[in-house]
């Protein structure tokens, strides 16, 4: 039994719990609702200039992607909050680790299985929203592959923290821990944006510092910045304009963050009494 076997079993467990079926149904409903709203606003709206139509198309798509990003965070927590803690509490973990399987293989295997599943879901939903926007309005955002890849990375950050929390917290405490942590960096992100708009460097630095705790929100802002047309970035108009744009170094930090937190999860789990 190896890491890939554990990953496969994790995927099968998600299917057994009908998680895949539920995500499929709700994902279709979400995209359908977005399509109806996008069509009604785009077809019945009155636009004085071509630029206004492009701005509205971009804002509507970013709204859909923002909602998908938030739902992806919720899904990442729901899928992983008990993947370690739940098995420990039920006694299933004791049976699993007595087999010829190292503890690090259990943690990495479960992380890999959920990461692949979450990445596929987020990519399909995001691509479906973009396809809807393109069919209805002909609008196709800039840097689309990079934007979707960053959205997936944002979900993997939350997923990894949730798995790490499960190595030393029970299921309920882990869920509270991850959601409160995400809420903290969410507020920190808005502090950074508002402070940057107001020219308050001290508060901007505070928001940036908070984002280091969990850079998922910063990664989303980087994704939304890349997806926006160049002229909208320069105008700084619209509810999704990023005033303080995370640098490419944030992406590098996030990748390292995932690796370090996953390594910490392995270390803590190896030292835990089951």
PDB file of C-alpha atoms in Angstrom:
ATOM      1  CA  UNK A   1       0.000   0.000   0.000  1.00  0.00           C
ATOM      2  CA  UNK A   2       1.417   3.413  -0.992  1.00  0.00           C
ATOM      3  CA  UNK A   3       0.575   7.100  -1.095  1.00  0.00           C
ATOM      4  CA  UNK A   4      -1.338   6.631  -4.341  1.00  0.00           C
ATOM      5  CA  UNK A   5      -3.365   3.793  -2.859  1.00  0.00           C
ATOM      6  CA  UNK A   6      -4.402   5.990   0.064  1.00  0.00           C
ATOM      7  CA  UNK A   7      -5.250   8.774  -2.392  1.00  0.00           C
ATOM      8  CA  UNK A   8      -7.434   6.392  -4.379  1.00  0.00           C
ATOM      9  CA  UNK A   9      -9.183   5.166  -1.222  1.00  0.00           C
ATOM     10  CA  UNK A  10      -9.797   8.769  -0.187  1.00  0.00           C
ATOM     11  CA  UNK A  11     -11.420   9.453  -3.547  1.00  0.00           C
ATOM     12  CA  UNK A  12     -13.575   6.319  -3.244  1.00  0.00           C
ATOM     13  CA  UNK A  13     -14.613   7.351   0.266  1.00  0.00           C
ATOM     14  CA  UNK A  14     -15.776  10.721  -1.069  1.00  0.00           C
ATOM     15  CA  UNK A  15     -17.824   8.919  -3.697  1.00  0.00           C
ATOM     16  CA  UNK A  16     -19.261   6.518  -1.109  1.00  0.00           C
ATOM     17  CA  UNK A  17     -20.455   9.463   0.940  1.00  0.00           C
ATOM     18  CA  UNK A  18     -22.139  10.811  -2.220  1.00  0.00           C
ATOM     19  CA  UNK A  19     -20.007  13.923  -2.034  1.00  0.00           C
ATOM     20  CA  UNK A  20     -19.271  13.802  -5.751  1.00  0.00           C
ATOM     21  CA  UNK A  21     -22.939  13.471  -6.659  1.00  0.00           C
ATOM     22  CA  UNK A  22     -23.864  16.374  -4.401  1.00  0.00           C
ATOM     23  CA  UNK A  23     -21.106  18.595  -5.788  1.00  0.00           C
ATOM     24  CA  UNK A  24     -22.186  17.755  -9.345  1.00  0.00           C
ATOM     25  CA  UNK A  25     -25.826  18.671  -8.722  1.00  0.00           C
ATOM     26  CA  UNK A  26     -25.066  21.851  -6.795  1.00  0.00           C
ATOM     27  CA  UNK A  27     -22.350  22.840  -9.269  1.00  0.00           C
ATOM     28  CA  UNK A  28     -24.788  22.576 -12.174  1.00  0.00           C
ATOM     29  CA  UNK A  29     -27.355  24.615 -10.228  1.00  0.00           C
ATOM     30  CA  UNK A  30     -24.745  27.277  -9.442  1.00  0.00           C
ATOM     31  CA  UNK A  31     -23.596  27.606 -13.050  1.00  0.00           C
ATOM     32  CA  UNK A  32     -27.207  27.634 -14.304  1.00  0.00           C
ATOM     33  CA  UNK A  33     -28.161  30.433 -11.909  1.00  0.00           C
ATOM     34  CA  UNK A  34     -25.097  32.402 -12.967  1.00  0.00           C
ATOM     35  CA  UNK A  35     -25.988  31.893 -16.633  1.00  0.00           C
ATOM     36  CA  UNK A  36     -29.544  33.176 -16.173  1.00  0.00           C
ATOM     37  CA  UNK A  37     -28.413  36.221 -14.215  1.00  0.00           C
ATOM     38  CA  UNK A  38     -25.584  36.978 -16.638  1.00  0.00           C
ATOM     39  CA  UNK A  39     -27.920  36.721 -19.638  1.00  0.00           C
ATOM     40  CA  UNK A  40     -30.612  38.945 -18.145  1.00  0.00           C
ATOM     41  CA  UNK A  41     -28.193  41.665 -17.074  1.00  0.00           C
ATOM     42  CA  UNK A  42     -26.206  41.577 -20.295  1.00  0.00           C
ATOM     43  CA  UNK A  43     -29.153  41.400 -22.696  1.00  0.00           C
ATOM     44  CA  UNK A  44     -31.429  43.919 -21.003  1.00  0.00           C
ATOM     45  CA  UNK A  45     -28.821  46.360 -19.722  1.00  0.00           C
ATOM     46  CA  UNK A  46     -28.342  49.757 -21.329  1.00  0.00           C
ATOM     47  CA  UNK A  47     -24.725  50.563 -22.067  1.00  0.00           C
ATOM     48  CA  UNK A  48     -23.725  53.970 -23.406  1.00  0.00           C
ATOM     49  CA  UNK A  49     -20.281  52.852 -24.538  1.00  0.00           C
ATOM     50  CA  UNK A  50     -18.517  49.651 -25.492  1.00  0.00           C
ATOM     51  CA  UNK A  51     -16.213  50.109 -22.510  1.00  0.00           C
ATOM     52  CA  UNK A  52     -19.180  49.973 -20.144  1.00  0.00           C
ATOM     53  CA  UNK A  53     -20.319  46.665 -21.622  1.00  0.00           C
ATOM     54  CA  UNK A  54     -16.830  45.217 -21.199  1.00  0.00           C
ATOM     55  CA  UNK A  55     -16.639  46.495 -17.624  1.00  0.00           C
ATOM     56  CA  UNK A  56     -20.005  44.962 -16.730  1.00  0.00           C
ATOM     57  CA  UNK A  57     -19.065  41.665 -18.393  1.00  0.00           C
ATOM     58  CA  UNK A  58     -15.837  41.548 -16.395  1.00  0.00           C
ATOM     59  CA  UNK A  59     -17.532  42.463 -13.111  1.00  0.00           C
ATOM     60  CA  UNK A  60     -20.241  39.833 -13.574  1.00  0.00           C
ATOM     61  CA  UNK A  61     -17.687  37.141 -14.335  1.00  0.00           C
ATOM     62  CA  UNK A  62     -15.514  38.158 -11.381  1.00  0.00           C
ATOM     63  CA  UNK A  63     -18.597  38.005  -9.146  1.00  0.00           C
ATOM     64  CA  UNK A  64     -19.212  34.452 -10.303  1.00  0.00           C
ATOM     65  CA  UNK A  65     -15.577  33.470  -9.832  1.00  0.00           C
ATOM     66  CA  UNK A  66     -15.506  35.145  -6.415  1.00  0.00           C
ATOM     67  CA  UNK A  67     -18.534  33.111  -5.345  1.00  0.00           C
ATOM     68  CA  UNK A  68     -16.920  29.962  -6.751  1.00  0.00           C
ATOM     69  CA  UNK A  69     -13.734  30.763  -4.848  1.00  0.00           C
ATOM     70  CA  UNK A  70     -15.628  31.146  -1.568  1.00  0.00           C
ATOM     71  CA  UNK A  71     -17.622  27.964  -2.149  1.00  0.00           C
ATOM     72  CA  UNK A  72     -14.336  26.231  -2.927  1.00  0.00           C
ATOM     73  CA  UNK A  73     -12.999  27.288   0.473  1.00  0.00           C
ATOM     74  CA  UNK A  74     -16.087  25.866   2.170  1.00  0.00           C
ATOM     75  CA  UNK A  75     -15.790  22.670   0.147  1.00  0.00           C
ATOM     76  CA  UNK A  76     -12.092  22.330   1.014  1.00  0.00           C
ATOM     77  CA  UNK A  77     -12.902  22.502   4.722  1.00  0.00           C
ATOM     78  CA  UNK A  78     -15.927  20.204   4.546  1.00  0.00           C
ATOM     79  CA  UNK A  79     -14.013  17.554   2.609  1.00  0.00           C
ATOM     80  CA  UNK A  80     -10.952  17.571   4.845  1.00  0.00           C
ATOM     81  CA  UNK A  81     -12.059  18.623   8.317  1.00  0.00           C
ATOM     82  CA  UNK A  82     -12.533  15.047   9.523  1.00  0.00           C
ATOM     83  CA  UNK A  83     -10.299  13.162   7.104  1.00  0.00           C
ATOM     84  CA  UNK A  84      -7.682  12.709   9.837  1.00  0.00           C
ATOM     85  CA  UNK A  85      -9.510  13.652  13.039  1.00  0.00           C
ATOM     86  CA  UNK A  86     -12.602  11.658  12.097  1.00  0.00           C
ATOM     87  CA  UNK A  87     -10.648   8.484  11.428  1.00  0.00           C
ATOM     88  CA  UNK A  88      -8.809   8.886  14.736  1.00  0.00           C
ATOM     89  CA  UNK A  89     -12.041   9.406  16.646  1.00  0.00           C
ATOM     90  CA  UNK A  90     -13.785   6.429  15.042  1.00  0.00           C
ATOM     91  CA  UNK A  91     -10.827   4.093  15.536  1.00  0.00           C
ATOM     92  CA  UNK A  92     -10.374   3.540  11.801  1.00  0.00           C
ATOM     93  CA  UNK A  93      -6.958   5.180  11.869  1.00  0.00           C
ATOM     94  CA  UNK A  94      -5.592   2.617  14.332  1.00  0.00           C
ATOM     95  CA  UNK A  95      -6.516  -0.152  11.925  1.00  0.00           C
ATOM     96  CA  UNK A  96      -5.049   1.692   8.961  1.00  0.00           C
ATOM     97  CA  UNK A  97      -1.643   2.423  10.481  1.00  0.00           C
ATOM     98  CA  UNK A  98      -1.174  -1.155  11.715  1.00  0.00           C
ATOM     99  CA  UNK A  99      -0.959  -2.280   8.101  1.00  0.00           C
ATOM    100  CA  UNK A 100       2.355  -2.045   6.207  1.00  0.00           C
ATOM    101  CA  UNK A 101       1.780   1.671   5.816  1.00  0.00           C
ATOM    102  CA  UNK A 102       3.816   4.532   7.230  1.00  0.00           C
ATOM    103  CA  UNK A 103       2.028   7.401   8.904  1.00  0.00           C
ATOM    104  CA  UNK A 104       3.411   9.962   6.486  1.00  0.00           C
ATOM    105  CA  UNK A 105       1.916   7.956   3.627  1.00  0.00           C
ATOM    106  CA  UNK A 106      -1.512   8.245   5.247  1.00  0.00           C
ATOM    107  CA  UNK A 107      -1.303  12.032   5.576  1.00  0.00           C
ATOM    108  CA  UNK A 108       0.219  12.674   2.151  1.00  0.00           C
ATOM    109  CA  UNK A 109      -2.083  10.152   0.479  1.00  0.00           C
ATOM    110  CA  UNK A 110      -5.227  11.734   1.907  1.00  0.00           C
ATOM    111  CA  UNK A 111      -3.952  15.189   1.007  1.00  0.00           C
ATOM    112  CA  UNK A 112      -3.157  14.080  -2.542  1.00  0.00           C
ATOM    113  CA  UNK A 113      -6.546  12.458  -3.084  1.00  0.00           C
ATOM    114  CA  UNK A 114      -8.483  15.480  -1.844  1.00  0.00           C
ATOM    115  CA  UNK A 115      -6.186  17.912  -3.675  1.00  0.00           C
ATOM    116  CA  UNK A 116      -6.780  16.245  -7.023  1.00  0.00           C
ATOM    117  CA  UNK A 117     -10.521  16.073  -6.398  1.00  0.00           C
ATOM    118  CA  UNK A 118     -10.755  19.708  -5.311  1.00  0.00           C
ATOM    119  CA  UNK A 119      -8.566  20.894  -8.197  1.00  0.00           C
ATOM    120  CA  UNK A 120     -10.758  19.145 -10.759  1.00  0.00           C
ATOM    121  CA  UNK A 121     -13.944  20.555  -9.225  1.00  0.00           C
ATOM    122  CA  UNK A 122     -12.630  24.122  -9.068  1.00  0.00           C
ATOM    123  CA  UNK A 123     -11.231  23.986 -12.599  1.00  0.00           C
ATOM    124  CA  UNK A 124     -14.477  22.658 -14.071  1.00  0.00           C
ATOM    125  CA  UNK A 125     -16.696  25.156 -12.245  1.00  0.00           C
ATOM    126  CA  UNK A 126     -14.454  28.114 -13.119  1.00  0.00           C
ATOM    127  CA  UNK A 127     -14.182  27.018 -16.745  1.00  0.00           C
ATOM    128  CA  UNK A 128     -17.975  26.617 -16.918  1.00  0.00           C
ATOM    129  CA  UNK A 129     -18.498  30.187 -15.674  1.00  0.00           C
ATOM    130  CA  UNK A 130     -16.035  31.538 -18.229  1.00  0.00           C
ATOM    131  CA  UNK A 131     -17.724  29.512 -20.972  1.00  0.00           C
ATOM    132  CA  UNK A 132     -21.109  30.959 -20.031  1.00  0.00           C
ATOM    133  CA  UNK A 133     -19.711  34.498 -20.173  1.00  0.00           C
ATOM    134  CA  UNK A 134     -18.085  33.838 -23.547  1.00  0.00           C
ATOM    135  CA  UNK A 135     -21.229  32.322 -25.100  1.00  0.00           C
ATOM    136  CA  UNK A 136     -23.509  35.124 -23.904  1.00  0.00           C
ATOM    137  CA  UNK A 137     -21.290  38.179 -24.353  1.00  0.00           C
ATOM    138  CA  UNK A 138     -18.253  37.027 -26.303  1.00  0.00           C
ATOM    139  CA  UNK A 139     -16.088  38.194 -23.412  1.00  0.00           C
ATOM    140  CA  UNK A 140     -12.978  36.184 -22.606  1.00  0.00           C
ATOM    141  CA  UNK A 141     -10.797  37.406 -19.717  1.00  0.00           C
ATOM    142  CA  UNK A 142      -7.057  37.902 -19.885  1.00  0.00           C
ATOM    143  CA  UNK A 143      -4.604  35.398 -18.407  1.00  0.00           C
ATOM    144  CA  UNK A 144      -7.353  32.836 -17.851  1.00  0.00           C
ATOM    145  CA  UNK A 145      -5.177  29.725 -17.243  1.00  0.00           C
ATOM    146  CA  UNK A 146      -3.058  31.576 -14.697  1.00  0.00           C
ATOM    147  CA  UNK A 147      -6.144  32.932 -12.957  1.00  0.00           C
ATOM    148  CA  UNK A 148      -7.803  29.531 -12.599  1.00  0.00           C
ATOM    149  CA  UNK A 149      -4.531  27.957 -11.467  1.00  0.00           C
ATOM    150  CA  UNK A 150      -4.223  30.576  -8.723  1.00  0.00           C
ATOM    151  CA  UNK A 151      -7.807  29.935  -7.619  1.00  0.00           C
ATOM    152  CA  UNK A 152      -6.987  26.246  -7.294  1.00  0.00           C
ATOM    153  CA  UNK A 153      -3.878  27.138  -5.285  1.00  0.00           C
ATOM    154  CA  UNK A 154      -6.009  29.230  -2.926  1.00  0.00           C
ATOM    155  CA  UNK A 155      -8.213  26.206  -2.204  1.00  0.00           C
ATOM    156  CA  UNK A 156      -5.201  23.944  -1.690  1.00  0.00           C
ATOM    157  CA  UNK A 157      -3.883  26.347   0.933  1.00  0.00           C
ATOM    158  CA  UNK A 158      -7.086  26.021   2.956  1.00  0.00           C
ATOM    159  CA  UNK A 159      -7.217  22.263   2.399  1.00  0.00           C
ATOM    160  CA  UNK A 160      -3.660  21.812   3.660  1.00  0.00           C
ATOM    161  CA  UNK A 161      -4.295  23.876   6.799  1.00  0.00           C
ATOM    162  CA  UNK A 162      -7.433  21.839   7.484  1.00  0.00           C
ATOM    163  CA  UNK A 163      -5.535  18.555   7.208  1.00  0.00           C
ATOM    164  CA  UNK A 164      -2.825  19.960   9.474  1.00  0.00           C
ATOM    165  CA  UNK A 165      -5.420  20.957  12.071  1.00  0.00           C
ATOM    166  CA  UNK A 166      -6.907  17.474  11.964  1.00  0.00           C
ATOM    167  CA  UNK A 167      -3.644  15.976  13.205  1.00  0.00           C
ATOM    168  CA  UNK A 168      -4.037  17.558  16.658  1.00  0.00           C
ATOM    169  CA  UNK A 169      -7.652  18.792  16.905  1.00  0.00           C
ATOM    170  CA  UNK A 170     -10.992  16.988  16.905  1.00  0.00           C
ATOM    171  CA  UNK A 171     -13.375  17.511  14.002  1.00  0.00           C
ATOM    172  CA  UNK A 172     -15.432  20.339  15.510  1.00  0.00           C
ATOM    173  CA  UNK A 173     -12.423  22.229  16.839  1.00  0.00           C
ATOM    174  CA  UNK A 174     -10.627  21.839  13.516  1.00  0.00           C
ATOM    175  CA  UNK A 175     -13.566  23.267  11.589  1.00  0.00           C
ATOM    176  CA  UNK A 176     -13.732  26.274  13.905  1.00  0.00           C
ATOM    177  CA  UNK A 177      -9.959  26.714  13.677  1.00  0.00           C
ATOM    178  CA  UNK A 178      -9.870  26.793   9.872  1.00  0.00           C
ATOM    179  CA  UNK A 179     -12.930  29.014   9.380  1.00  0.00           C
ATOM    180  CA  UNK A 180     -11.772  31.499  12.024  1.00  0.00           C
ATOM    181  CA  UNK A 181      -8.313  31.574  10.456  1.00  0.00           C
ATOM    182  CA  UNK A 182      -9.806  32.208   7.024  1.00  0.00           C
ATOM    183  CA  UNK A 183     -12.039  34.925   8.487  1.00  0.00           C
ATOM    184  CA  UNK A 184      -8.984  36.583  10.007  1.00  0.00           C
ATOM    185  CA  UNK A 185      -7.083  36.772   6.724  1.00  0.00           C
ATOM    186  CA  UNK A 186     -10.271  37.821   4.897  1.00  0.00           C
ATOM    187  CA  UNK A 187     -10.573  40.858   7.164  1.00  0.00           C
ATOM    188  CA  UNK A 188      -6.839  41.443   6.821  1.00  0.00           C
ATOM    189  CA  UNK A 189      -7.214  41.516   3.048  1.00  0.00           C
ATOM    190  CA  UNK A 190      -9.888  44.198   3.206  1.00  0.00           C
ATOM    191  CA  UNK A 191      -7.804  46.212   5.661  1.00  0.00           C
ATOM    192  CA  UNK A 192      -4.966  46.123   3.144  1.00  0.00           C
ATOM    193  CA  UNK A 193      -7.182  47.187   0.226  1.00  0.00           C
ATOM    194  CA  UNK A 194      -8.974  50.013   2.028  1.00  0.00           C
ATOM    195  CA  UNK A 195      -5.748  51.266   3.584  1.00  0.00           C
ATOM    196  CA  UNK A 196      -3.983  51.236   0.206  1.00  0.00           C
ATOM    197  CA  UNK A 197      -6.856  53.214  -1.310  1.00  0.00           C
ATOM    198  CA  UNK A 198      -6.667  55.732   1.557  1.00  0.00           C
ATOM    199  CA  UNK A 199      -2.886  55.956   1.355  1.00  0.00           C
ATOM    200  CA  UNK A 200      -2.334  54.560   4.865  1.00  0.00           C
ATOM    201  CA  UNK A 201       0.924  52.637   4.599  1.00  0.00           C
ATOM    202  CA  UNK A 202       0.933  51.388   8.203  1.00  0.00           C
ATOM    203  CA  UNK A 203      -2.482  49.747   7.880  1.00  0.00           C
ATOM    204  CA  UNK A 204      -1.529  48.395   4.457  1.00  0.00           C
ATOM    205  CA  UNK A 205       1.523  46.723   5.961  1.00  0.00           C
ATOM    206  CA  UNK A 206      -0.672  45.262   8.707  1.00  0.00           C
ATOM    207  CA  UNK A 207      -2.958  43.696   6.103  1.00  0.00           C
ATOM    208  CA  UNK A 208       0.020  42.285   4.222  1.00  0.00           C
ATOM    209  CA  UNK A 209       1.433  40.859   7.449  1.00  0.00           C
ATOM    210  CA  UNK A 210      -1.875  39.147   8.259  1.00  0.00           C
ATOM    211  CA  UNK A 211      -1.939  37.565   4.797  1.00  0.00           C
ATOM    212  CA  UNK A 212       1.260  35.669   5.607  1.00  0.00           C
ATOM    213  CA  UNK A 213      -0.697  33.630   8.167  1.00  0.00           C
ATOM    214  CA  UNK A 214      -2.767  32.084   5.361  1.00  0.00           C
ATOM    215  CA  UNK A 215      -2.216  33.604   1.888  1.00  0.00           C
ATOM    216  CA  UNK A 216      -5.391  32.213   0.296  1.00  0.00           C
ATOM    217  CA  UNK A 217      -7.110  35.609   0.096  1.00  0.00           C
ATOM    218  CA  UNK A 218      -3.978  37.243  -1.307  1.00  0.00           C
ATOM    219  CA  UNK A 219      -3.811  34.552  -3.990  1.00  0.00           C
ATOM    220  CA  UNK A 220      -7.439  35.222  -4.936  1.00  0.00           C
ATOM    221  CA  UNK A 221      -6.662  38.936  -5.286  1.00  0.00           C
ATOM    222  CA  UNK A 222      -3.711  38.075  -7.502  1.00  0.00           C
ATOM    223  CA  UNK A 223      -6.007  35.905  -9.646  1.00  0.00           C
ATOM    224  CA  UNK A 224      -8.662  38.628  -9.957  1.00  0.00           C
ATOM    225  CA  UNK A 225      -5.964  41.143 -10.907  1.00  0.00           C
ATOM    226  CA  UNK A 226      -4.715  38.930 -13.734  1.00  0.00           C
ATOM    227  CA  UNK A 227      -8.225  38.253 -15.042  1.00  0.00           C
ATOM    228  CA  UNK A 228      -9.132  41.943 -15.308  1.00  0.00           C
ATOM    229  CA  UNK A 229      -8.540  43.770 -18.598  1.00  0.00           C
ATOM    230  CA  UNK A 230      -5.511  46.057 -18.567  1.00  0.00           C
ATOM    231  CA  UNK A 231      -7.468  49.288 -18.968  1.00  0.00           C
ATOM    232  CA  UNK A 232      -9.736  48.453 -15.999  1.00  0.00           C
ATOM    233  CA  UNK A 233      -6.676  47.905 -13.820  1.00  0.00           C
ATOM    234  CA  UNK A 234      -5.433  51.355 -14.808  1.00  0.00           C
ATOM    235  CA  UNK A 235      -8.800  53.026 -14.183  1.00  0.00           C
ATOM    236  CA  UNK A 236      -9.154  51.440 -10.725  1.00  0.00           C
ATOM    237  CA  UNK A 237     -12.943  51.176 -11.077  1.00  0.00           C
ATOM    238  CA  UNK A 238     -15.301  48.421 -10.031  1.00  0.00           C
ATOM    239  CA  UNK A 239     -15.890  46.446  -6.816  1.00  0.00           C
ATOM    240  CA  UNK A 240     -13.261  43.819  -7.627  1.00  0.00           C
ATOM    241  CA  UNK A 241     -10.381  46.110  -8.498  1.00  0.00           C
ATOM    242  CA  UNK A 242      -7.275  45.221  -6.495  1.00  0.00           C
ATOM    243  CA  UNK A 243      -5.710  48.426  -5.189  1.00  0.00           C
ATOM    244  CA  UNK A 244      -2.845  46.660  -3.409  1.00  0.00           C
ATOM    245  CA  UNK A 245      -1.844  43.857  -5.769  1.00  0.00           C
ATOM    246  CA  UNK A 246       0.010  40.847  -4.321  1.00  0.00           C
ATOM    247  CA  UNK A 247       3.313  40.323  -6.100  1.00  0.00           C
ATOM    248  CA  UNK A 248       4.398  37.135  -7.917  1.00  0.00           C
ATOM    249  CA  UNK A 249       6.493  36.391  -4.831  1.00  0.00           C
ATOM    250  CA  UNK A 250       3.204  35.709  -3.021  1.00  0.00           C
ATOM    251  CA  UNK A 251       2.635  32.755  -5.339  1.00  0.00           C
ATOM    252  CA  UNK A 252       6.079  31.360  -4.548  1.00  0.00           C
ATOM    253  CA  UNK A 253       5.456  31.856  -0.834  1.00  0.00           C
ATOM    254  CA  UNK A 254       2.099  30.059  -1.121  1.00  0.00           C
ATOM    255  CA  UNK A 255       3.625  27.011  -2.796  1.00  0.00           C
ATOM    256  CA  UNK A 256       6.302  26.846  -0.090  1.00  0.00           C
ATOM    257  CA  UNK A 257       3.573  27.362   2.524  1.00  0.00           C
ATOM    258  CA  UNK A 258       1.689  24.289   1.301  1.00  0.00           C
ATOM    259  CA  UNK A 259       4.828  22.163   1.472  1.00  0.00           C
ATOM    260  CA  UNK A 260       5.818  23.378   4.943  1.00  0.00           C
ATOM    261  CA  UNK A 261       2.348  22.980   6.472  1.00  0.00           C
ATOM    262  CA  UNK A 262       1.978  19.517   4.940  1.00  0.00           C
ATOM    263  CA  UNK A 263       5.370  18.567   6.396  1.00  0.00           C
ATOM    264  CA  UNK A 264       4.256  19.868   9.802  1.00  0.00           C
ATOM    265  CA  UNK A 265       1.098  17.773   9.523  1.00  0.00           C
ATOM    266  CA  UNK A 266       3.234  14.678   8.916  1.00  0.00           C
ATOM    267  CA  UNK A 267       5.517  15.472  11.869  1.00  0.00           C
ATOM    268  CA  UNK A 268       2.645  16.104  14.296  1.00  0.00           C
ATOM    269  CA  UNK A 269       0.770  12.998  13.166  1.00  0.00           C
ATOM    270  CA  UNK A 270       3.849  10.803  13.534  1.00  0.00           C
ATOM    271  CA  UNK A 271       4.273  11.921  17.143  1.00  0.00           C
ATOM    272  CA  UNK A 272       0.614  11.630  18.109  1.00  0.00           C
ATOM    273  CA  UNK A 273      -0.632   8.756  20.246  1.00  0.00           C
ATOM    274  CA  UNK A 274      -3.553   7.030  18.541  1.00  0.00           C
TER     275      UNK A 274
END
